[in-house]
Amino acid sequence: MKTPKYKAPPPFEMPDRQWPSRTLAVSPSWCSVDLRDGNQALPNPMDPDQKLEYFQMLCRIGFKEIEAGFPSASQDDFDFFRCLIEENHIPDDVFIMGLTQCRSHLIDRTFEAFKGVKKGIVHAYIATSELHMKQVFGTDQKGTMKAAVEATRRIRALADTMPESDIRYEFSPEEFTDTDMPFCLELCKAVYDAWGRATPEKPLILNLPATVERRPPNHYADMIEWFIRHFPHRDSVKISLHAHNDQGMAVAATELALMAGGDRVEGTLFGHGERTGNVDLVTVANNLFSRGIETGLNFSSLSEIAATVERLTGMPVYYRQPYAGEYAFTAFSGSHQDAINKGMHRLSEAGKIFGMKWKVPYLHVDPADLGRNFEKLIRINSQSGKGGIAWVLEQDYGIQVPKAMQPELREEVQLYSEAVGREISSEEVHTVFREKFVNPAGPFKLIGYWPRPDDKDPTFIHGEVRIDVSGVEKTAVADGNGPISAFVHAVRSIVGIDFSVADYHEQAVGKGADAQAMAYVPLKLEGNGIVFGVGSDSNIDQAAVRAVIAGLNRIAGKKQK
């Protein structure tokens, strides 16, 4: 498909480039921007307690520079900075960083947030691309230069009023990869001179971002090498990289730019961030680790880190994510399983042949170094993992079991497998799923549910429910702000179980006229217990209410045991 809307970006002319022949041998320094760039892009940004837990996790991993927020942009971020400082949550060797635009009142507010900090980095940015200057801000290179220099001088002056604090400065020409390079160089020289206090011991951080990934990775590396060659104070600046993943190449762009001379990498765990995200620091750091480079970051409990990030952000880690994904060290193919098993058994021989301690087919790193295990999830028995069981149902029946429900499913499958004392088939897994979650035995049977929209407000529902309770028909009516809400209110008055439904998952199984809606509903009990029920119907609302009844029967069954 051809279109006149797009064209390839012009190559960056540098015929004597040196970076392609270099090999990375040392680690960059790392800066996490999870609590700013990552958090601002979450559908539901973290609350202060969640951010504090995340911050403490980043410190345990080993990050020495953490961008904690944009304190002049929101009261929440400002208060979080004050919490970190006033309650002494910042380790002595960790710098917290705060982002600000090059505007005087925002800079002043940022320094209010930093009051009393031991180690801080003030990070100022200004857009330098022609696209932004002309189309967004209505300015030019002269105006941008003036704003950046004035902001830097103001930051310097305010830093001088805090002699008890180690205040460093980071400057970002936003959209570096879309900026005219000679202009960017002159701008950064002017910022360096305005700061006037950079030394090899306390360098100025020049963060050169691929804010939007419009170029291939080699262009980014060329631009970084060109900039470093022409900047006159190389020993007193730290060249920082900040790549976004719009074209899916942020990791490659970052690694090539490190070869080109970058000193520092900004990014997020698992690539959270605007649009397609920031560069994934877990992947970049573990890539270097897999090549024998000491990174200073500890991912030896990566599964726990991933679970914590999922819980705090509400964003799942993709199951094939490098290093952290559920299937990252899983072989489904029999030939892959066989090769890995043989390689593991001959690991000592591989050391002699290849001159390294780890050389195993299909596994480029030892999963144990990351707190992981090699898993085989095709064959299901009492020892099989929840992911493998869910995979079988999805592959063979199109049933996508929510991750939160998988532990309950695994428990039921395990009990069945232990009872029969053998490996079980996918048909048997499906039978367990149907009997234990869709049609569980119990005292409750749905006779009918009739939701009716209100005459004046169609989003408000009047519901009538008829349920057979141990052979006795009972009826209840209730209202709600939706058909499920009305159903829950009515059913609670009948069954005598205190529960709520916060959310539920739904999917379509099959296609066309034969498609069925499948609803997976977690019933939250008093005391924070969760029990899932599953319902199936041609109508999604009816599938959901059937799932509620299934969950109630499962609860009743658990009480009888």
PDB file of C-alpha atoms in Angstrom, residues 14 133 185 196 214 375 462 473 484 541:
ATOM      1  CA  MET A  14      28.131  11.022   8.516  1.00  0.00           C
ATOM      2  CA  MET A 133       8.343  25.497  17.403  1.00  0.00           C
ATOM      3  CA  LEU A 185      24.381  21.894  19.320  1.00  0.00           C
ATOM      4  CA  GLY A 196      28.322  27.488  34.433  1.00  0.00           C
ATOM      5  CA  ARG A 214      10.187   8.491  13.406  1.00  0.00           C
ATOM      6  CA  GLU A 375       8.687 -24.437  31.943  1.00  0.00           C
ATOM      7  CA  HIS A 462     -35.259  -1.787  37.139  1.00  0.00           C
ATOM      8  CA  GLU A 473     -38.912 -20.157  44.013  1.00  0.00           C
ATOM      9  CA  ILE A 484     -25.664  -6.146  36.453  1.00  0.00           C
ATOM     10  CA  ASP A 541     -25.914  -9.308  30.285  1.00  0.00           C
TER      11      ASP A 541
END
